[in-house]
mmCIF file of C-alpha atoms in Angstrom:
data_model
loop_
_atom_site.group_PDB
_atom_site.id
_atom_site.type_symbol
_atom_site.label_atom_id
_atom_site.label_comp_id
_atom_site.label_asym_id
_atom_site.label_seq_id
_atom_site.Cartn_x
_atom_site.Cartn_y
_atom_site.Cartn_z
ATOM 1 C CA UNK K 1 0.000 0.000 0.000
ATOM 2 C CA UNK K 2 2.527 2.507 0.602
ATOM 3 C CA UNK K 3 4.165 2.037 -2.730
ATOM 4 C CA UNK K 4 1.068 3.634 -3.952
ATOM 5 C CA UNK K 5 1.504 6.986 -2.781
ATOM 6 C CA UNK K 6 4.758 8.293 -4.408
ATOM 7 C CA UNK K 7 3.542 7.088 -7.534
ATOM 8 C CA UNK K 8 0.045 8.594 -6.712
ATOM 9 C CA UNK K 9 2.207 12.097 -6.058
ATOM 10 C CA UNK K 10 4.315 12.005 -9.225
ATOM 11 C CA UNK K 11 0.851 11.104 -11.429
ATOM 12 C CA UNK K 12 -0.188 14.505 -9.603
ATOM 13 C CA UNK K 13 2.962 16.529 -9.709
ATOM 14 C CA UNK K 14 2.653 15.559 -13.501
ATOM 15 C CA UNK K 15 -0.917 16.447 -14.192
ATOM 16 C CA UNK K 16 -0.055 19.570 -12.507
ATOM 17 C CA UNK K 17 3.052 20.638 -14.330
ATOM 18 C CA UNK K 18 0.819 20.027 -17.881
ATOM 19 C CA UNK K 19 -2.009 22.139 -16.808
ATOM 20 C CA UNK K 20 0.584 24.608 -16.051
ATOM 21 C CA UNK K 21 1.962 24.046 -19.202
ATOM 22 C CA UNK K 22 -1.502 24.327 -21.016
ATOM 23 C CA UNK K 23 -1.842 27.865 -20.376
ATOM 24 C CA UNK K 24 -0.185 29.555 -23.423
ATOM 25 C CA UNK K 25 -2.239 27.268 -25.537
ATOM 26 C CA UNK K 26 -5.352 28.556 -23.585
ATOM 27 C CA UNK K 27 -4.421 31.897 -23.984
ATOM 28 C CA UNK K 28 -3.878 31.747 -27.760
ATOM 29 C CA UNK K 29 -6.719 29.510 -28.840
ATOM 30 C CA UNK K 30 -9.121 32.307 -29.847
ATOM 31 C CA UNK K 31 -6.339 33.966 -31.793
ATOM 32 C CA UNK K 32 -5.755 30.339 -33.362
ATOM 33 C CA UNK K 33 -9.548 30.226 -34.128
ATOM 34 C CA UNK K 34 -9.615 33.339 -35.799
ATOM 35 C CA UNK K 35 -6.622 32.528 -38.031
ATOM 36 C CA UNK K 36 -8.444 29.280 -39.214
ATOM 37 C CA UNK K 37 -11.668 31.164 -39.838
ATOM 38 C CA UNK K 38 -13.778 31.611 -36.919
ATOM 39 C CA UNK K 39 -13.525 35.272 -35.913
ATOM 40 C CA UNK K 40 -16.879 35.051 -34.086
ATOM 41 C CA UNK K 41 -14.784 32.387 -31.391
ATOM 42 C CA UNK K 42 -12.772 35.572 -30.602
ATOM 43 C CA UNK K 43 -14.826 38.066 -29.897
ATOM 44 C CA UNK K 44 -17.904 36.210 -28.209
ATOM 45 C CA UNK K 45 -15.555 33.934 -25.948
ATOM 46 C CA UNK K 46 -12.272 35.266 -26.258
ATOM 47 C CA UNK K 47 -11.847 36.669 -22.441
ATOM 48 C CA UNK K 48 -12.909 33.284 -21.052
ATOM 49 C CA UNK K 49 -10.031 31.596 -22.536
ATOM 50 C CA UNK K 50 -7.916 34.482 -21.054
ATOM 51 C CA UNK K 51 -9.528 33.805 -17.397
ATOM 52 C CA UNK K 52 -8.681 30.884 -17.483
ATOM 53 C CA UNK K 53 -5.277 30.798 -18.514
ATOM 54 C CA UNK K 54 -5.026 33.390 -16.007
ATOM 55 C CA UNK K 55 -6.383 31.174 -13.533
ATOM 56 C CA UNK K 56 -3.809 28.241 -14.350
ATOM 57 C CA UNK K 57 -1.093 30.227 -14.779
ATOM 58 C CA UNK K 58 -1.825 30.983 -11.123
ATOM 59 C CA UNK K 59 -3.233 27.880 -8.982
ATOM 60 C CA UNK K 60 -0.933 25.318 -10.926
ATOM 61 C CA UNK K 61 2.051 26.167 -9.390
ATOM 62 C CA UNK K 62 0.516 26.887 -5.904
ATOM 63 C CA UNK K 63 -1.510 23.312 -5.743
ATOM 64 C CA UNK K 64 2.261 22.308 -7.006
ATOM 65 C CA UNK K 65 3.776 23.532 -4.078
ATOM 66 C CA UNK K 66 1.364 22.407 -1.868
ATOM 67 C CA UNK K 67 1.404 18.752 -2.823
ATOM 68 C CA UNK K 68 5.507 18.933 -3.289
ATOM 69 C CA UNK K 69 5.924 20.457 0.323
ATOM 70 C CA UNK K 70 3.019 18.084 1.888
ATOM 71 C CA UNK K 71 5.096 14.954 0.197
ATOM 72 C CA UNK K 72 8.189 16.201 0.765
ATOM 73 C CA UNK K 73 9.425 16.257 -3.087
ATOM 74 C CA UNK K 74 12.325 18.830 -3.116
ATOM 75 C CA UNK K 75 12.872 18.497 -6.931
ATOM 76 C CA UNK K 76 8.567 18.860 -7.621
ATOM 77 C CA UNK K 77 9.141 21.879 -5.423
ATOM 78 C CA UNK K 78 11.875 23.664 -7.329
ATOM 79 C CA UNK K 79 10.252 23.111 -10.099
ATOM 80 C CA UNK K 80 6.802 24.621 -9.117
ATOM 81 C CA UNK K 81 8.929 27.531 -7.439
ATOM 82 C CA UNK K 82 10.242 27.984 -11.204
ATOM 83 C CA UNK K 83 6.490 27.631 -12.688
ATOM 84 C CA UNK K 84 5.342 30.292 -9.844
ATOM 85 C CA UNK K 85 8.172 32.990 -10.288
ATOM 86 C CA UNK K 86 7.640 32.527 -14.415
ATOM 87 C CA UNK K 87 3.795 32.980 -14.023
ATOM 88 C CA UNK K 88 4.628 35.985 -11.674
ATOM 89 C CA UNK K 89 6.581 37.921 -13.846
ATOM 90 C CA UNK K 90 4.892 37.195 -17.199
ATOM 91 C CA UNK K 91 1.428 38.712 -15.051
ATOM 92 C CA UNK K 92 2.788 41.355 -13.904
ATOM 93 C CA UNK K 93 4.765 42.105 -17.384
ATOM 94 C CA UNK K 94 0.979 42.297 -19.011
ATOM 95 C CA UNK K 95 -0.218 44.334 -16.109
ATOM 96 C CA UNK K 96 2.504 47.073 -16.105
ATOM 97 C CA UNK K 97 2.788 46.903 -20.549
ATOM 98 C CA UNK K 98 -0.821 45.691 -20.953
ATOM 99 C CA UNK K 99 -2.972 47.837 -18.825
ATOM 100 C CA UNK K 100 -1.200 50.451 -16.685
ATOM 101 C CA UNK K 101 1.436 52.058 -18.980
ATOM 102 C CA UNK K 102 -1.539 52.273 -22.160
ATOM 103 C CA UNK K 103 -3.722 54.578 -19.990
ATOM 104 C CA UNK K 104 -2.966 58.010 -20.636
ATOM 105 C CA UNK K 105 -5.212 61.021 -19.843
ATOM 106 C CA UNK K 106 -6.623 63.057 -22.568
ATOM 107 C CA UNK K 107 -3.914 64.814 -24.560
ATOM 108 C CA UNK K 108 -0.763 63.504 -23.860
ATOM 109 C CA UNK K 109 0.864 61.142 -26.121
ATOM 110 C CA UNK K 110 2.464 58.409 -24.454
#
């Protein structure tokens, strides 16, 4: 019975490190569906697909680190500390170039 669990935690620490790695392909589906000929997949459902990349861009590397530092997996756990910091600063990279930096008030050119 307990050779079960370590192979239990590496099926997770797997599954988890794929979703994690799912989330560009999220994020770029509607683009993809527009460039094969579906520009109504864009527009109508476009920010979902950004939500949730969002969203596994962000709890795949902390359920990571939870299951790595529960099981005691110091490899899993550098790993989801790489996922976490890469998440981190590609999020806040589209908040400061994406949304803060783009509003300007009326009149100035920035």
């Amino acid at each position: 019975m307990t050779g079960l669990v370590p192979a239990r935690t590496d099926g997770i620490i797997r599954a988890l490190s794929c979703w994690w790695a799912s989330a560009p392909l999220l994020l770029f589906a509607p683009a993809i569906a527009h460039a094969m000929g579906l520009p109504d997949a864009r527009r109508d459902t476009g920010w979902v697909f950004g939500l949730v990349a969002l969203f596994t861009a962000v709890l795949a590397p902390a359920a990571g680190l939870v299951v790595a530092q529960v099981r005691d997996r110091r490899k899993a756990r550098g790993r989801f500390l790489t996922m976490a910091t890469v998440s981190s600063v590609l999020i806040l990279a589209f908040l400061i170039f994406g949304v803060l930096l783009p509003e300007c008030p009326d009149g100035y050119h920035c």
